[in-house]
């Protein structure tokens, strides 16, 4: 499990946390594999993007 935290630069009192469980994809045989790292990076990027939007949403509505 990975915990991702984000803190607003505009207001350090605003923060958010998400816990992500990373599981390896089953081997499909042959020359497969090696794509797990890309999947983890994509998942973390999407999580950070969601946290950033959640924190910045109150500031964008002003």
Backbone as ProteinMPNN parsed JSONL, in Angstrom:
{"seq_chain_A": "XXXXXXXXXXXXXXXXXXXXXXXXXXXXXXXXXXXXXXXXXXXXXXXXXXXXXXXXXXXXXX", "coords_chain_A": {"N_chain_A": [[0.851, -1.169, 0.0], [0.521, 2.2, -0.793], [0.825, 5.453, 0.401], [-0.301, 8.539, -0.592], [0.256, 11.92, -0.297], [-0.919, 15.282, -0.408], [-0.374, 18.757, -0.248], [-1.733, 21.968, -0.174], [-0.238, 24.697, -1.804], [-1.077, 27.311, -1.76], [-2.617, 27.424, 0.558], [-1.47, 26.122, 3.301], [-2.915, 24.789, 5.231], [-4.793, 23.278, 3.941], [-5.049, 20.03, 2.949], [-4.702, 16.712, 1.593], [-5.113, 13.171, 1.487], [-4.441, 10.008, 0.046], [-4.821, 6.509, -0.101], [-3.305, 3.925, -1.816], [-3.469, 0.745, -3.182], [-1.179, -1.348, -4.621], [-1.006, -3.837, -6.962], [0.563, -6.553, -8.598], [0.249, -7.356, -12.049], [-1.043, -10.417, -13.357], [1.19, -12.853, -14.743], [1.274, -13.278, -18.212], [2.532, -15.168, -19.623], [5.048, -16.134, -22.072], [6.817, -13.435, -23.522], [5.958, -11.474, -21.804], [5.502, -8.992, -19.192], [7.255, -6.476, -17.266], [5.707, -4.249, -17.67], [4.555, -3.436, -15.361], [5.752, -1.393, -13.834], [5.193, 0.903, -15.302], [2.425, 0.936, -15.089], [2.106, 1.433, -12.33], [3.274, 3.977, -12.128], [1.499, 5.415, -13.75], [-0.861, 5.134, -12.27], [-0.157, 6.478, -9.886], [0.254, 9.052, -10.945], [-2.341, 9.709, -11.824], [-3.671, 9.655, -9.361], [-2.348, 11.716, -7.947], [-3.068, 13.834, -9.61], [-5.848, 13.89, -9.195], [-5.925, 14.522, -6.448], [-4.738, 17.041, -6.525], [-6.623, 18.499, -8.016], [-8.788, 18.307, -6.249], [-7.897, 19.752, -4.045], [-7.405, 22.277, -5.15], [-9.846, 23.083, -6.126], [-11.657, 24.652, -4.387], [-10.339, 27.126, -4.496], [-10.396, 27.851, -7.155], [-13.03, 28.441, -7.576], [-13.549, 30.921, -6.623]], "CA_chain_A": [[0.0, 0.0, 0.0], [1.252, 3.455, -0.905], [0.053, 6.615, 0.824], [0.063, 9.737, -1.337], [-0.233, 13.114, 0.386], [-0.776, 16.538, -1.14], [-0.632, 19.946, 0.564], [-1.92, 23.148, -1.007], [0.777, 25.738, -1.654], [-1.783, 28.547, -1.441], [-3.104, 27.347, 1.934], [-0.89, 24.91, 3.882], [-3.904, 24.107, 6.05], [-5.553, 22.386, 3.07], [-4.278, 18.862, 2.528], [-5.496, 15.535, 1.283], [-4.336, 11.938, 1.48], [-5.073, 8.851, -0.587], [-4.077, 5.257, 0.029], [-3.416, 3.154, -3.045], [-2.898, -0.594, -3.119], [-0.593, -1.704, -5.912], [-0.851, -5.282, -7.133], [1.179, -6.904, -9.879], [-0.606, -8.048, -13.008], [-0.619, -11.808, -13.518], [2.009, -13.103, -15.931], [0.501, -13.868, -19.301], [3.391, -16.107, -20.338], [5.8, -15.573, -23.183], [7.729, -12.328, -23.226], [5.257, -10.424, -21.07], [6.148, -8.458, -17.989], [7.94, -5.205, -17.447], [4.76, -3.149, -17.76], [4.04, -3.105, -14.04], [6.274, -0.102, -13.379], [4.443, 1.939, -16.005], [1.093, 0.974, -14.497], [2.21, 2.085, -11.024], [3.495, 5.405, -12.368], [0.245, 5.983, -14.253], [-1.792, 5.19, -11.145], [0.263, 7.562, -9.001], [0.005, 10.325, -11.625], [-3.78, 9.966, -11.767], [-4.016, 9.952, -7.965], [-1.865, 13.066, -7.643], [-3.909, 14.77, -10.358], [-7.123, 13.998, -8.496], [-5.709, 15.257, -5.201], [-4.476, 18.441, -6.865], [-7.905, 19.118, -8.379], [-9.629, 18.386, -5.05], [-7.395, 20.825, -3.187], [-7.47, 23.584, -5.811], [-11.22, 23.402, -6.519], [-12.22, 25.804, -3.666], [-9.676, 28.362, -4.887], [-10.794, 28.187, -8.516], [-14.429, 28.869, -7.605], [-13.67, 32.286, -6.091]], "C_chain_A": [[0.896, 1.232, 0.0], [0.33, 4.565, -0.441], [0.584, 7.835, 0.105], [-0.559, 10.923, -0.619], [-0.002, 14.336, -0.484], [-1.149, 17.679, -0.204], [-0.73, 21.135, -0.371], [-0.82, 24.163, -0.739], [0.111, 27.044, -1.241], [-2.247, 28.575, 0.013], [-2.588, 26.053, 2.553], [-1.847, 24.155, 4.806], [-4.761, 23.138, 5.258], [-4.66, 21.237, 2.63], [-5.228, 17.713, 2.256], [-4.574, 14.329, 1.216], [-5.131, 10.852, 0.777], [-4.195, 7.635, -0.357], [-4.369, 4.4, -1.189], [-2.769, 1.797, -2.828], [-2.435, -0.98, -4.513], [-0.42, -3.212, -5.952], [-0.283, -5.556, -8.514], [0.17, -7.625, -10.76], [-0.131, -9.492, -13.137], [0.202, -11.967, -14.789], [1.162, -13.782, -16.992], [1.349, -14.827, -20.116], [4.144, -15.418, -21.459], [6.718, -14.468, -22.729], [7.074, -11.21, -22.456], [6.022, -9.972, -19.848], [6.84, -7.154, -18.297], [7.002, -4.02, -17.52], [4.236, -2.702, -16.416], [4.495, -1.751, -13.548], [5.515, 1.039, -14.033], [3.049, 2.069, -15.414], [1.104, 1.688, -13.152], [2.403, 3.578, -11.204], [2.226, 6.076, -12.873], [-0.763, 6.143, -13.125], [-1.444, 6.322, -10.191], [0.006, 8.923, -9.637], [-1.477, 10.677, -11.581], [-4.226, 10.331, -10.355], [-3.585, 11.356, -7.589], [-2.687, 14.117, -8.371], [-5.251, 14.972, -9.68], [-6.999, 14.765, -7.199], [-5.492, 16.735, -5.476], [-5.769, 19.152, -7.221], [-8.789, 19.293, -7.148], [-9.199, 19.529, -4.147], [-7.605, 22.186, -3.833], [-8.893, 23.994, -6.168], [-11.806, 24.574, -5.726], [-11.601, 27.137, -4.09], [-10.085, 28.796, -6.286], [-12.215, 28.708, -8.582], [-14.616, 30.285, -7.08], [-13.782, 33.303, -7.196]], "O_chain_A": [[1.901, 1.288, 0.709], [-0.832, 4.613, -0.846], [1.775, 8.137, 0.176], [-1.762, 10.935, -0.359], [0.99, 14.416, -1.209], [-2.121, 17.584, 0.545], [0.1, 21.294, -1.266], [-0.505, 24.457, 0.414], [0.675, 27.804, -0.454], [-2.267, 29.638, 0.634], [-3.189, 24.996, 2.362], [-1.601, 22.992, 5.127], [-5.397, 22.261, 5.843], [-3.624, 21.458, 2.004], [-6.397, 17.74, 2.639], [-3.387, 14.463, 0.921], [-6.354, 10.789, 0.901], [-2.968, 7.725, -0.413], [-5.524, 4.177, -1.549], [-1.641, 1.715, -2.342], [-3.21, -0.941, -5.469], [0.231, -3.796, -5.085], [-0.614, -4.869, -9.481], [-0.655, -8.401, -10.278], [1.067, -9.758, -13.034], [-0.055, -11.3, -15.791], [0.431, -14.732, -16.713], [0.931, -15.259, -21.191], [3.9, -14.249, -21.755], [7.331, -14.557, -21.665], [7.587, -10.091, -22.451], [7.074, -10.521, -19.521], [6.992, -6.776, -19.459], [7.457, -2.879, -17.439], [3.54, -1.69, -16.33], [3.726, -1.029, -12.915], [5.224, 2.041, -13.38], [2.541, 3.179, -15.251], [0.199, 2.471, -12.864], [1.766, 4.37, -10.51], [1.912, 7.193, -12.462], [-1.44, 7.166, -13.032], [-2.329, 7.046, -9.734], [-0.414, 9.855, -8.951], [-1.83, 11.828, -11.327], [-5.063, 11.215, -10.174], [-4.352, 12.106, -6.985], [-2.974, 15.177, -7.813], [-5.743, 16.097, -9.595], [-7.867, 15.574, -6.873], [-6.001, 17.588, -4.749], [-5.998, 20.28, -6.784], [-9.466, 20.312, -7.013], [-10.039, 20.201, -3.548], [-7.946, 23.15, -3.146], [-9.124, 25.16, -6.487], [-12.419, 25.446, -6.344], [-12.271, 28.169, -4.046], [-10.118, 29.993, -6.573], [-12.578, 29.361, -9.56], [-15.734, 30.8, -7.089], [-13.892, 34.499, -6.925]]}, "name": "protein", "num_of_chains": 1, "seq": "XXXXXXXXXXXXXXXXXXXXXXXXXXXXXXXXXXXXXXXXXXXXXXXXXXXXXXXXXXXXXX"}
